Amino acid sequence: MSASELQPHRVAVAYSAGRDSTALLHATACAARESGGVEVLALHVHHGLSAQADAWLAHAEQTCAEWAQQGLPVRLLSQRVSVALDAGDGVESAARRARYAALADMARSAGADLILLAHHRRDQAETVLLQALRGAGVKGLAAMPADIERDGLRWVRPWLRHPRVAVESYVDLHGLAFVDDDSNGDNRFARNRLRLDVWQALEAAFPQAEAALAASADRVQDVLEGVEDWAQGLVDWLHVPGEKGAAASPGLDAARWAELTGAQRRVSLAHWYRGWQGQSLPASWLLRLAQEVPGLVCRGQPARWPSIGLALYRGVLLPLDQHHAQPENSREQGAAQPVTGPVAPEACEWRIDVPGEQPLLAWRGTLRVTPVSRGGVAPALLEAVRATGRTGGEQFQAGPGRPPRSLKKQFQAAGVPPWQRSGPLIWSGDRLVFVPGLGVDARCLAPAGSTQWGLEWVPDAR
């Protein structure tokens, strides 16, 4: 790394205290000293997953202190994180997610917008193999980008095209001390199994395996941008405006989508899903939905898949609200779920004297009451209110001069999906005042110009 590459006044290096990151931190600090005016931040994440984690942090502190005494412009920042496994992720992916979040947080707090990562060519080759074994698509087979902007930060891997032996030689040349992660010998982790049980035999049979696999990632990256643009064009063509009662994210026209080829369906669905979910849809789900949804659309049948947060309603694929996305057991993983709602809580009565938040814990939500200039109800109507579930036979008038109709027909006319019809009905005496997803019954609207309060149902986001 030359001094000319270090343009910012502050650059961060992800520093685990292992061999690779130690080499990168030292090289970066030396280049910064030569250029002058550049501070190097060593970002260390304490996961707490190993009994040696405290010792690694102590080693990092000692190393950075010694280098600073030698005149290297380096300063250590560290952050402790907890690795949550409640999302069904393995330890590797959960720790990686927590680590990158901590690195970004430390960099921003210190005023750095460039983070260097110590991945080298062997890491890239391993990633290509692992992604292929997981059945990854183009984005996965492109492996790790050398330079990418994400969340307002620039993430750079300057050694991604350098072989592992070059990093080892640098460490030996400068006599750098580093820690050895004891988990590197744990065969429970896929990357370790590849390194310990497969790589030696692979390289013996194919000496150029590291370089060839990394080169393949480069070739895939060459076309990745074009593929992403093409996929986004498909998604833009398939987008439909959000319907009343549906999630805020625009839905996907499933009828149009079903007319595409199988490959186009899978690519566009993967791109759309990743855009609002922030993670990839597993290949098994892409294959299943590409085959299953067209038949559901043809039959006009609604469905939802809670485990992936996806629903189909009125020919539109849309995100399923978190409030309704419940985990499925192992026997339900592959099936579209029925669209029936939960059993309603018992009726409750209370008085609304002033506008504000009215939590209804049994209903897992809040009735929000706010002053409005129109479309509300007279405050006197809320002096004694009752929240109930649907029992059948309720009539709702959608607008002045329009005939009252059953709630089922009104929900259908308004495009409210079946799983979003479980909110509480608000009554005043025997008058139905408010229905979540439909609003205030027209027969209860306050006269224009009078004092009135609007009603809104807000489900808990859990």
C-alpha positions as a Markdown table, in Angstrom:
| # | Residue | x | y | z |
|---|---|---|---|---|
| 1 | Met | 0.0 | 0.0 | 0.0 |
| 2 | Ser | 1.5 | 3.3 | -1.1 |
| 3 | Ala | 1.2 | 6.6 | 0.8 |
| 4 | Ser | -0.7 | 8.0 | -2.2 |
| 5 | Glu | -3.6 | 5.6 | -1.5 |
| 6 | Leu | -4.2 | 7.2 | 1.9 |
| 7 | Gln | -6.2 | 10.3 | 1.0 |
| 8 | Pro | -8.3 | 10.8 | 4.1 |
| 9 | His | -6.9 | 12.3 | 7.4 |
| 10 | Arg | -8.4 | 9.3 | 9.4 |
| 11 | Val | -8.6 | 5.7 | 8.2 |
| 12 | Ala | -9.9 | 2.7 | 10.1 |
| 13 | Val | -8.7 | -0.9 | 10.0 |
| 14 | Ala | -10.7 | -3.8 | 11.3 |
| 15 | Tyr | -8.3 | -5.3 | 13.8 |
| 16 | Ser | -9.0 | -8.7 | 15.4 |
| 17 | Ala | -5.4 | -9.0 | 16.5 |
| 18 | Gly | -5.1 | -12.1 | 14.3 |
| 19 | Arg | -2.3 | -12.6 | 11.7 |
| 20 | Asp | -4.0 | -11.0 | 8.7 |
| 21 | Ser | -5.4 | -7.9 | 10.4 |
| 22 | Thr | -2.2 | -7.4 | 12.3 |
| 23 | Ala | -0.3 | -7.3 | 9.0 |
| 24 | Leu | -2.8 | -4.9 | 7.4 |
| 25 | Leu | -2.8 | -2.6 | 10.4 |
| 26 | His | 1.0 | -2.4 | 10.5 |
| 27 | Ala | 1.3 | -1.8 | 6.8 |
| 28 | Thr | -1.4 | 0.9 | 6.9 |
| 29 | Ala | 0.2 | 2.6 | 9.9 |
| 30 | Cys | 3.7 | 2.6 | 8.2 |
| 31 | Ala | 2.2 | 4.1 | 5.1 |
| 32 | Ala | 0.4 | 6.7 | 7.2 |
| 33 | Arg | 3.6 | 7.7 | 8.9 |
| 34 | Glu | 5.3 | 8.1 | 5.6 |
| 35 | Ser | 2.6 | 10.3 | 4.2 |
| 36 | Gly | 2.1 | 12.3 | 7.3 |
| 37 | Gly | -1.1 | 13.8 | 8.7 |
| 38 | Val | -3.1 | 10.5 | 8.6 |
| 39 | Glu | -4.3 | 8.8 | 11.8 |
| 40 | Val | -5.0 | 5.1 | 11.7 |
| 41 | Leu | -7.8 | 3.7 | 13.9 |
| 42 | Ala | -7.6 | 0.1 | 14.9 |
| 43 | Leu | -11.1 | -1.1 | 15.4 |
| 44 | His | -11.4 | -4.2 | 17.7 |
| 45 | Val | -14.6 | -6.0 | 18.3 |
| 46 | His | -14.9 | -8.0 | 21.5 |
| 47 | His | -17.5 | -10.7 | 20.8 |
| 48 | Gly | -17.3 | -12.5 | 24.1 |
| 49 | Leu | -17.6 | -15.9 | 22.3 |
| 50 | Ser | -14.2 | -17.2 | 23.3 |
| 51 | Ala | -12.7 | -17.5 | 26.7 |
| 52 | Gln | -9.6 | -15.8 | 25.2 |
| 53 | Ala | -11.5 | -12.7 | 24.2 |
| 54 | Asp | -10.2 | -10.6 | 27.0 |
| 55 | Ala | -6.7 | -11.7 | 26.3 |
| 56 | Trp | -7.1 | -10.7 | 22.7 |
| 57 | Leu | -8.2 | -7.3 | 23.6 |
| 58 | Ala | -5.3 | -6.9 | 26.0 |
| 59 | His | -2.9 | -8.0 | 23.2 |
| 60 | Ala | -4.4 | -5.4 | 20.9 |
| 61 | Glu | -4.1 | -2.7 | 23.4 |
| 62 | Gln | -0.4 | -3.6 | 24.1 |
| 63 | Thr | 0.4 | -3.8 | 20.4 |
| 64 | Cys | -1.1 | -0.5 | 19.5 |
| 65 | Ala | 0.6 | 1.2 | 22.5 |
| 66 | Glu | 4.0 | -0.2 | 21.5 |
| 67 | Trp | 3.6 | 0.9 | 17.9 |
| 68 | Ala | 2.5 | 4.4 | 19.0 |
| 69 | Gln | 5.6 | 4.7 | 21.1 |
| 70 | Gln | 7.6 | 3.7 | 17.9 |
| 71 | Gly | 6.0 | 6.7 | 16.1 |
| 72 | Leu | 3.3 | 4.9 | 14.2 |
| 73 | Pro | 0.1 | 7.0 | 14.1 |
| 74 | Val | -2.2 | 4.3 | 15.4 |
| 75 | Arg | -5.0 | 4.4 | 18.0 |
| 76 | Leu | -7.1 | 1.5 | 19.3 |
| 77 | Leu | -10.9 | 1.7 | 19.6 |
| 78 | Ser | -12.8 | -1.3 | 20.9 |
| 79 | Gln | -16.4 | -2.3 | 21.4 |
| 80 | Arg | -18.1 | -5.2 | 23.1 |
| 81 | Val | -21.0 | -6.8 | 21.4 |
| 82 | Ser | -23.5 | -9.6 | 22.2 |
| 83 | Val | -24.2 | -12.1 | 19.5 |
| 84 | Ala | -27.9 | -12.7 | 19.2 |
| 85 | Leu | -29.0 | -16.1 | 17.8 |
| 86 | Asp | -32.7 | -15.6 | 18.0 |
| 87 | Ala | -33.1 | -15.0 | 14.2 |
| 88 | Gly | -32.3 | -18.6 | 13.4 |
| 89 | Asp | -28.7 | -17.7 | 12.2 |
| 90 | Gly | -25.6 | -19.8 | 13.0 |
| 91 | Val | -22.9 | -18.4 | 15.2 |
| 92 | Glu | -20.8 | -17.4 | 12.2 |
| 93 | Ser | -23.4 | -15.3 | 10.5 |
| 94 | Ala | -24.7 | -13.8 | 13.7 |
| 95 | Ala | -21.2 | -12.8 | 14.9 |
| 96 | Arg | -20.4 | -11.4 | 11.4 |
| 97 | Arg | -23.5 | -9.2 | 11.5 |
| 98 | Ala | -22.7 | -7.9 | 15.0 |
| 99 | Arg | -19.1 | -7.3 | 14.1 |
| 100 | Tyr | -19.8 | -5.2 | 11.0 |
| 101 | Ala | -22.4 | -3.2 | 12.9 |
| 102 | Ala | -19.8 | -2.5 | 15.6 |
| 103 | Leu | -17.1 | -1.6 | 13.1 |
| 104 | Ala | -19.5 | 0.9 | 11.4 |
| 105 | Asp | -20.5 | 2.4 | 14.7 |
| 106 | Met | -16.9 | 2.9 | 15.9 |
| 107 | Ala | -15.8 | 4.4 | 12.5 |
| 108 | Arg | -18.7 | 6.9 | 12.4 |
| 109 | Ser | -18.1 | 7.9 | 16.0 |
| 110 | Ala | -14.4 | 8.6 | 15.3 |
| 111 | Gly | -15.1 | 10.5 | 12.1 |
| 112 | Ala | -13.7 | 7.9 | 9.7 |
| 113 | Asp | -15.6 | 7.0 | 6.5 |
| 114 | Leu | -13.1 | 4.4 | 5.2 |
| 115 | Ile | -12.6 | 1.0 | 6.8 |
| 116 | Leu | -10.0 | -1.4 | 5.6 |
| 117 | Leu | -10.5 | -5.2 | 5.8 |
| 118 | Ala | -7.7 | -7.8 | 5.8 |
| 119 | His | -9.3 | -10.4 | 3.5 |
| 120 | His | -6.8 | -11.9 | 1.0 |
| 121 | Arg | -7.0 | -14.1 | -2.1 |
| 122 | Arg | -7.4 | -17.3 | -0.1 |
| 123 | Asp | -10.3 | -15.9 | 1.8 |
| 124 | Gln | -11.9 | -15.0 | -1.5 |
| 125 | Ala | -11.3 | -18.4 | -3.0 |
| 126 | Glu | -12.9 | -20.1 | 0.1 |
| 127 | Thr | -15.9 | -17.8 | -0.1 |
| 128 | Val | -16.5 | -18.7 | -3.7 |
| 129 | Leu | -16.5 | -22.4 | -2.8 |
| 130 | Leu | -18.7 | -22.0 | 0.2 |
| 131 | Gln | -21.2 | -19.9 | -1.7 |
| 132 | Ala | -21.3 | -22.5 | -4.5 |
| 133 | Leu | -21.9 | -25.3 | -2.0 |
| 134 | Arg | -24.8 | -23.2 | -0.6 |
| 135 | Gly | -26.3 | -23.0 | -4.1 |
| 136 | Ala | -25.8 | -19.2 | -4.3 |
| 137 | Gly | -26.7 | -17.1 | -7.2 |
| 138 | Val | -24.7 | -14.4 | -9.1 |
| 139 | Lys | -24.4 | -12.1 | -6.1 |
| 140 | Gly | -23.1 | -14.9 | -3.8 |
| 141 | Leu | -20.7 | -16.3 | -6.4 |
| 142 | Ala | -19.2 | -12.8 | -6.8 |
| 143 | Ala | -18.0 | -13.3 | -3.3 |
| 144 | Met | -16.4 | -10.3 | -1.5 |
| 145 | Pro | -16.1 | -6.9 | -3.3 |
| 146 | Ala | -12.7 | -5.2 | -3.2 |
| 147 | Asp | -14.3 | -1.8 | -2.7 |
| 148 | Ile | -17.9 | -1.0 | -1.8 |
| 149 | Glu | -19.9 | 1.8 | -0.2 |
| 150 | Arg | -22.5 | 0.7 | 2.3 |
| 151 | Asp | -24.4 | 2.6 | 5.0 |
| 152 | Gly | -22.5 | 5.8 | 4.2 |
| 153 | Leu | -19.1 | 4.1 | 4.7 |
| 154 | Arg | -16.5 | 2.9 | 2.2 |
| 155 | Trp | -15.3 | -0.7 | 2.9 |
| 156 | Val | -12.1 | -1.6 | 1.1 |
| 157 | Arg | -10.2 | -4.9 | 0.9 |
| 158 | Pro | -6.7 | -3.8 | -0.4 |
| 159 | Trp | -5.2 | -7.3 | -0.3 |
| 160 | Leu | -8.0 | -9.3 | -1.9 |
| 161 | Arg | -5.9 | -10.1 | -4.9 |
| 162 | His | -2.8 | -10.9 | -2.9 |
| 163 | Pro | -2.1 | -14.6 | -1.9 |
| 164 | Arg | -2.1 | -15.7 | 1.6 |
| 165 | Val | 1.6 | -16.5 | 1.5 |
| 166 | Ala | 2.4 | -12.9 | 0.8 |
| 167 | Val | 0.7 | -11.9 | 4.1 |
| 168 | Glu | 2.5 | -14.6 | 6.0 |
| 169 | Ser | 5.8 | -13.4 | 4.5 |
| 170 | Tyr | 5.1 | -9.8 | 5.6 |
| 171 | Val | 4.4 | -11.0 | 9.2 |
| 172 | Asp | 7.6 | -13.0 | 9.3 |
| 173 | Leu | 9.6 | -10.1 | 7.7 |
| 174 | His | 8.6 | -7.6 | 10.4 |
| 175 | Gly | 8.4 | -10.1 | 13.3 |
| 176 | Leu | 4.8 | -9.2 | 14.1 |
| 177 | Ala | 3.1 | -10.8 | 17.1 |
| 178 | Phe | -0.5 | -11.9 | 16.7 |
| 179 | Val | -3.1 | -14.0 | 18.4 |
| 180 | Asp | -4.4 | -17.3 | 17.1 |
| 181 | Asp | -8.2 | -17.8 | 17.4 |
| 182 | Asp | -8.9 | -21.1 | 19.1 |
| 183 | Ser | -12.2 | -21.5 | 17.1 |
| 184 | Asn | -10.2 | -21.8 | 13.9 |
| 185 | Gly | -9.8 | -25.5 | 14.7 |
| 186 | Asp | -13.6 | -26.1 | 15.4 |
| 187 | Asn | -15.0 | -28.3 | 12.6 |
| 188 | Arg | -18.6 | -27.2 | 13.4 |
| 189 | Phe | -18.0 | -24.1 | 11.3 |
| 190 | Ala | -18.2 | -24.5 | 7.5 |
| 191 | Arg | -15.2 | -22.4 | 6.7 |
| 192 | Asn | -13.0 | -24.3 | 9.1 |
| 193 | Arg | -14.1 | -27.7 | 7.6 |
| 194 | Leu | -13.1 | -26.3 | 4.2 |
| 195 | Arg | -9.7 | -25.2 | 5.5 |
| 196 | Leu | -8.9 | -28.2 | 7.6 |
| 197 | Asp | -10.4 | -31.1 | 5.7 |
| 198 | Val | -10.7 | -30.0 | 2.0 |
| 199 | Trp | -8.3 | -27.2 | 1.0 |
| 200 | Gln | -5.0 | -29.1 | 1.3 |
| 201 | Ala | -6.3 | -31.9 | -0.9 |
| 202 | Leu | -7.8 | -29.5 | -3.3 |
| 203 | Glu | -4.6 | -27.5 | -3.7 |
| 204 | Ala | -2.6 | -30.7 | -4.1 |
| 205 | Ala | -4.8 | -31.7 | -7.0 |
| 206 | Phe | -5.2 | -28.2 | -8.4 |
| 207 | Pro | -2.2 | -26.0 | -7.4 |
| 208 | Gln | -3.8 | -22.9 | -9.0 |
| 209 | Ala | -7.1 | -23.4 | -7.1 |
| 210 | Glu | -6.7 | -20.2 | -5.0 |
| 211 | Ala | -5.9 | -18.0 | -7.9 |
| 212 | Ala | -8.5 | -19.6 | -10.2 |
| 213 | Leu | -11.4 | -19.4 | -7.8 |
| 214 | Ala | -10.6 | -15.7 | -7.0 |
| 215 | Ala | -10.4 | -15.0 | -10.7 |
| 216 | Ser | -13.8 | -16.5 | -11.2 |
| 217 | Ala | -15.2 | -14.1 | -8.5 |
| 218 | Asp | -13.6 | -11.2 | -10.5 |
| 219 | Arg | -15.4 | -12.4 | -13.7 |
| 220 | Val | -18.7 | -12.6 | -11.9 |
| 221 | Gln | -18.2 | -9.2 | -10.4 |
| 222 | Asp | -17.6 | -7.8 | -13.9 |
| 223 | Val | -21.2 | -8.7 | -14.8 |
| 224 | Leu | -22.8 | -8.3 | -11.4 |
| 225 | Glu | -23.7 | -4.6 | -11.9 |
| 226 | Gly | -25.4 | -5.3 | -15.2 |
| 227 | Val | -27.4 | -8.1 | -13.7 |
| 228 | Glu | -28.4 | -6.0 | -10.7 |
| 229 | Asp | -29.6 | -3.2 | -13.1 |
| 230 | Trp | -31.5 | -5.7 | -15.2 |
| 231 | Ala | -33.1 | -7.2 | -12.1 |
| 232 | Gln | -34.0 | -3.7 | -10.8 |
| 233 | Gly | -35.6 | -2.9 | -14.1 |
| 234 | Leu | -37.8 | -6.0 | -13.8 |
| 235 | Val | -38.8 | -5.1 | -10.2 |
| 236 | Asp | -39.7 | -1.5 | -11.3 |
| 237 | Trp | -41.9 | -2.9 | -14.0 |
| 238 | Leu | -43.6 | -5.3 | -11.6 |
| 239 | His | -44.2 | -2.8 | -8.8 |
| 240 | Val | -47.7 | -1.8 | -7.8 |
| 241 | Pro | -48.8 | 1.0 | -5.5 |
| 242 | Gly | -49.3 | 0.0 | -1.9 |
| 243 | Glu | -53.0 | -0.8 | -1.1 |
| 244 | Lys | -54.9 | 0.4 | 1.9 |
| 245 | Gly | -54.3 | -1.9 | 4.8 |
| 246 | Ala | -51.2 | -3.4 | 3.1 |
| 247 | Ala | -47.6 | -2.9 | 4.1 |
| 248 | Ala | -45.9 | 0.3 | 3.3 |
| 249 | Ser | -43.5 | -1.3 | 0.9 |
| 250 | Pro | -44.8 | -1.5 | -2.7 |
| 251 | Gly | -46.1 | -4.9 | -3.7 |
| 252 | Leu | -45.1 | -7.0 | -6.7 |
| 253 | Asp | -47.7 | -7.7 | -9.4 |
| 254 | Ala | -47.8 | -11.5 | -9.1 |
| 255 | Ala | -49.9 | -11.9 | -12.3 |
| 256 | Arg | -47.3 | -10.1 | -14.4 |
| 257 | Trp | -44.5 | -11.9 | -12.5 |
| 258 | Ala | -46.1 | -15.3 | -13.2 |
| 259 | Glu | -45.9 | -14.6 | -16.9 |
| 260 | Leu | -42.1 | -14.3 | -16.8 |
| 261 | Thr | -39.7 | -17.2 | -17.4 |
| 262 | Gly | -38.7 | -19.3 | -14.4 |
| 263 | Ala | -35.2 | -17.6 | -14.3 |
| 264 | Gln | -36.7 | -14.1 | -14.6 |
| 265 | Arg | -39.2 | -14.9 | -11.8 |
| 266 | Arg | -36.4 | -16.2 | -9.5 |
| 267 | Val | -34.0 | -13.3 | -10.2 |
| 268 | Ser | -36.7 | -10.5 | -9.8 |
| 269 | Leu | -38.1 | -12.1 | -6.7 |
| 270 | Ala | -34.7 | -12.4 | -5.1 |
| 271 | His | -33.8 | -8.8 | -5.9 |
| 272 | Trp | -37.1 | -7.4 | -4.7 |
| 273 | Tyr | -37.1 | -9.4 | -1.5 |
| 274 | Arg | -33.5 | -8.4 | -0.7 |
| 275 | Gly | -34.4 | -4.8 | -1.2 |
| 276 | Trp | -37.0 | -4.6 | 1.6 |
| 277 | Gln | -35.9 | -7.5 | 3.8 |
| 278 | Gly | -32.2 | -6.6 | 3.8 |
| 279 | Gln | -31.2 | -10.3 | 3.4 |
| 280 | Ser | -31.4 | -12.9 | 0.7 |
| 281 | Leu | -34.3 | -15.3 | 0.2 |
| 282 | Pro | -33.0 | -18.9 | 0.4 |
| 283 | Ala | -32.7 | -20.7 | -3.0 |
| 284 | Ser | -35.2 | -23.3 | -1.9 |
| 285 | Trp | -37.8 | -20.6 | -1.3 |
| 286 | Leu | -37.1 | -19.0 | -4.7 |
| 287 | Leu | -37.6 | -22.3 | -6.5 |
| 288 | Arg | -40.8 | -23.1 | -4.5 |
| 289 | Leu | -42.4 | -19.7 | -4.9 |
| 290 | Ala | -41.6 | -19.5 | -8.6 |
| 291 | Gln | -43.5 | -22.8 | -9.0 |
| 292 | Glu | -46.3 | -22.3 | -6.4 |
| 293 | Val | -47.4 | -18.7 | -6.8 |
| 294 | Pro | -48.5 | -18.8 | -10.4 |
| 295 | Gly | -51.1 | -21.5 | -9.6 |
| 296 | Leu | -52.3 | -19.5 | -6.6 |
| 297 | Val | -52.7 | -16.4 | -8.7 |
| 298 | Cys | -54.6 | -18.3 | -11.4 |
| 299 | Arg | -57.0 | -19.6 | -8.7 |
| 300 | Gly | -57.3 | -16.2 | -7.1 |
| 301 | Gln | -56.2 | -17.7 | -3.8 |
| 302 | Pro | -54.6 | -15.6 | -1.1 |
| 303 | Ala | -51.7 | -17.1 | 1.0 |
| 304 | Arg | -49.0 | -16.1 | 3.4 |
| 305 | Trp | -45.6 | -17.5 | 4.3 |
| 306 | Pro | -44.8 | -16.2 | 7.8 |
| 307 | Ser | -41.3 | -17.7 | 8.1 |
| 308 | Ile | -40.1 | -15.4 | 5.2 |
| 309 | Gly | -42.5 | -12.5 | 5.9 |
| 310 | Leu | -44.2 | -12.8 | 2.6 |
| 311 | Ala | -47.9 | -12.8 | 1.5 |
| 312 | Leu | -50.0 | -13.0 | -1.6 |
| 313 | Tyr | -53.3 | -11.1 | -1.7 |
| 314 | Arg | -55.4 | -10.1 | -4.7 |
| 315 | Gly | -52.6 | -11.0 | -7.1 |
| 316 | Val | -50.0 | -8.9 | -5.3 |
| 317 | Leu | -46.9 | -10.2 | -3.5 |
| 318 | Leu | -46.3 | -8.0 | -0.5 |
| 319 | Pro | -44.3 | -8.0 | 2.7 |
| 320 | Leu | -46.2 | -9.5 | 5.6 |
| 321 | Asp | -46.4 | -7.1 | 8.6 |
| 322 | Gln | -44.1 | -8.1 | 11.4 |
| 323 | His | -47.1 | -8.0 | 13.7 |
| 324 | His | -48.5 | -11.0 | 11.8 |
| 325 | Ala | -45.3 | -12.8 | 11.0 |
| 326 | Gln | -45.1 | -15.7 | 13.4 |
| 327 | Pro | -42.4 | -18.4 | 13.3 |
| 328 | Glu | -43.4 | -21.7 | 11.8 |
| 329 | Asn | -42.6 | -25.1 | 13.2 |
| 330 | Ser | -40.5 | -27.5 | 11.3 |
| 331 | Arg | -43.5 | -29.2 | 9.7 |
| 332 | Glu | -44.9 | -25.9 | 8.4 |
| 333 | Gln | -41.8 | -24.5 | 6.8 |
| 334 | Gly | -42.7 | -25.4 | 3.2 |
| 335 | Ala | -46.4 | -24.7 | 3.2 |
| 336 | Ala | -48.4 | -21.5 | 2.5 |
| 337 | Gln | -50.4 | -20.7 | 5.6 |
| 338 | Pro | -54.2 | -20.2 | 5.8 |
| 339 | Val | -55.3 | -16.6 | 6.1 |
| 340 | Thr | -57.4 | -16.9 | 9.2 |
| 341 | Gly | -56.7 | -14.5 | 12.1 |
| 342 | Pro | -56.1 | -15.1 | 15.8 |
| 343 | Val | -58.9 | -15.6 | 18.3 |
| 344 | Ala | -60.0 | -12.1 | 19.6 |
| 345 | Pro | -59.4 | -11.1 | 23.2 |
| 346 | Glu | -62.4 | -10.5 | 25.5 |
| 347 | Ala | -64.3 | -7.3 | 25.2 |
| 348 | Cys | -63.1 | -4.3 | 27.3 |
| 349 | Glu | -64.8 | -1.0 | 28.2 |
| 350 | Trp | -63.3 | 2.3 | 29.1 |
| 351 | Arg | -63.7 | 6.1 | 28.8 |
| 352 | Ile | -61.7 | 8.4 | 26.5 |
| 353 | Asp | -61.6 | 11.9 | 28.0 |
| 354 | Val | -58.7 | 13.5 | 26.2 |
| 355 | Pro | -56.7 | 12.8 | 22.9 |
| 356 | Gly | -53.7 | 10.6 | 23.2 |
| 357 | Glu | -52.4 | 7.0 | 23.1 |
| 358 | Gln | -54.9 | 4.3 | 24.3 |
| 359 | Pro | -52.9 | 1.1 | 24.7 |
| 360 | Leu | -54.9 | -2.1 | 24.4 |
| 361 | Leu | -52.4 | -4.7 | 25.6 |
| 362 | Ala | -54.7 | -7.7 | 25.0 |
| 363 | Trp | -55.0 | -6.7 | 21.4 |
| 364 | Arg | -51.3 | -6.0 | 21.0 |
| 365 | Gly | -51.7 | -2.5 | 19.8 |
| 366 | Thr | -52.7 | 1.1 | 20.6 |
| 367 | Leu | -55.8 | 3.2 | 19.7 |
| 368 | Arg | -54.4 | 6.6 | 18.8 |
| 369 | Val | -56.8 | 9.5 | 19.4 |
| 370 | Thr | -55.9 | 12.9 | 17.8 |
| 371 | Pro | -57.7 | 16.2 | 17.2 |
| 372 | Val | -58.7 | 16.5 | 13.5 |
| 373 | Ser | -60.5 | 19.1 | 11.4 |
| 374 | Arg | -62.6 | 16.5 | 9.5 |
| 375 | Gly | -63.2 | 12.8 | 9.4 |
| 376 | Gly | -63.4 | 12.4 | 13.1 |
| 377 | Val | -66.1 | 11.8 | 15.8 |
| 378 | Ala | -67.5 | 14.0 | 18.5 |
| 379 | Pro | -65.7 | 13.6 | 21.8 |
| 380 | Ala | -69.0 | 12.9 | 23.5 |
| 381 | Leu | -69.3 | 9.7 | 21.5 |
| 382 | Leu | -66.1 | 8.3 | 23.2 |
| 383 | Glu | -67.2 | 8.9 | 26.8 |
| 384 | Ala | -68.0 | 5.2 | 27.1 |
| 385 | Val | -66.4 | 2.9 | 24.4 |
| 386 | Arg | -66.1 | -0.8 | 24.1 |
| 387 | Ala | -63.5 | -2.8 | 22.1 |
| 388 | Thr | -64.7 | -6.2 | 20.8 |
| 389 | Gly | -63.8 | -8.8 | 18.2 |
| 390 | Arg | -65.9 | -9.6 | 15.2 |
| 391 | Thr | -68.9 | -11.9 | 15.9 |
| 392 | Gly | -70.6 | -11.7 | 12.6 |
| 393 | Gly | -73.4 | -9.6 | 11.3 |
| 394 | Glu | -71.7 | -6.2 | 11.9 |
| 395 | Gln | -72.5 | -3.5 | 9.4 |
| 396 | Phe | -70.2 | -0.7 | 8.3 |
| 397 | Gln | -71.0 | 2.4 | 6.2 |
| 398 | Ala | -67.9 | 3.4 | 4.2 |
| 399 | Gly | -69.1 | 6.9 | 3.3 |
| 400 | Pro | -72.0 | 9.4 | 3.5 |
| 401 | Gly | -74.9 | 8.3 | 1.3 |
| 402 | Arg | -73.4 | 4.8 | 0.8 |
| 403 | Pro | -75.3 | 1.7 | 2.0 |
| 404 | Pro | -74.1 | -0.1 | 5.1 |
| 405 | Arg | -72.5 | -3.5 | 4.2 |
| 406 | Ser | -71.1 | -6.4 | 6.0 |
| 407 | Leu | -67.5 | -6.0 | 7.3 |
| 408 | Lys | -66.4 | -8.9 | 5.1 |
| 409 | Lys | -67.5 | -7.0 | 2.0 |
| 410 | Gln | -66.1 | -3.7 | 3.2 |
| 411 | Phe | -62.7 | -5.3 | 3.9 |
| 412 | Gln | -62.8 | -6.8 | 0.4 |
| 413 | Ala | -63.7 | -3.5 | -1.3 |
| 414 | Ala | -60.9 | -1.7 | 0.6 |
| 415 | Gly | -58.3 | -4.4 | -0.2 |
| 416 | Val | -57.6 | -5.2 | 3.5 |
| 417 | Pro | -55.9 | -8.7 | 3.6 |
| 418 | Pro | -57.6 | -11.3 | 5.8 |
| 419 | Trp | -54.7 | -11.4 | 8.3 |
| 420 | Gln | -55.0 | -7.7 | 8.9 |
| 421 | Arg | -58.7 | -7.8 | 9.9 |
| 422 | Ser | -58.1 | -8.9 | 13.5 |
| 423 | Gly | -57.9 | -5.4 | 15.2 |
| 424 | Pro | -60.5 | -4.4 | 17.7 |
| 425 | Leu | -63.9 | -3.0 | 16.7 |
| 426 | Ile | -64.6 | 0.2 | 18.7 |
| 427 | Trp | -68.3 | 0.7 | 19.8 |
| 428 | Ser | -70.2 | 3.5 | 21.5 |
| 429 | Gly | -73.2 | 1.8 | 23.0 |
| 430 | Asp | -74.7 | -0.2 | 20.1 |
| 431 | Arg | -73.1 | 2.0 | 17.4 |
| 432 | Leu | -70.0 | 0.7 | 15.6 |
| 433 | Val | -67.7 | 3.7 | 15.6 |
| 434 | Phe | -64.4 | 2.6 | 14.2 |
| 435 | Val | -62.9 | -0.4 | 12.4 |
| 436 | Pro | -59.1 | -0.8 | 11.9 |
| 437 | Gly | -58.3 | -0.8 | 8.2 |
| 438 | Leu | -61.7 | 0.9 | 7.3 |
| 439 | Gly | -61.8 | 3.9 | 9.5 |
| 440 | Val | -64.7 | 5.7 | 11.2 |
| 441 | Asp | -68.2 | 4.6 | 10.3 |
| 442 | Ala | -69.8 | 7.4 | 8.2 |
| 443 | Arg | -72.9 | 7.4 | 10.4 |
| 444 | Cys | -70.7 | 8.5 | 13.4 |
| 445 | Leu | -68.8 | 11.3 | 11.6 |
| 446 | Ala | -68.9 | 14.6 | 13.4 |
| 447 | Pro | -70.4 | 17.6 | 11.6 |
| 448 | Ala | -68.0 | 19.8 | 9.6 |
| 449 | Gly | -66.6 | 22.7 | 11.7 |
| 450 | Ser | -67.3 | 21.0 | 15.1 |
| 451 | Thr | -64.7 | 19.7 | 17.6 |
| 452 | Gln | -63.8 | 16.1 | 16.6 |
| 453 | Trp | -61.2 | 13.5 | 17.3 |
| 454 | Gly | -59.7 | 11.1 | 14.7 |
| 455 | Leu | -59.1 | 7.4 | 15.5 |
| 456 | Glu | -56.2 | 5.2 | 14.3 |
| 457 | Trp | -55.2 | 1.7 | 15.2 |
| 458 | Val | -51.5 | 1.0 | 15.5 |
| 459 | Pro | -50.5 | -2.7 | 16.0 |
| 460 | Asp | -47.4 | -3.4 | 18.0 |
| 461 | Ala | -44.4 | -4.1 | 15.8 |
| 462 | Arg | -43.5 | -7.5 | 17.2 |
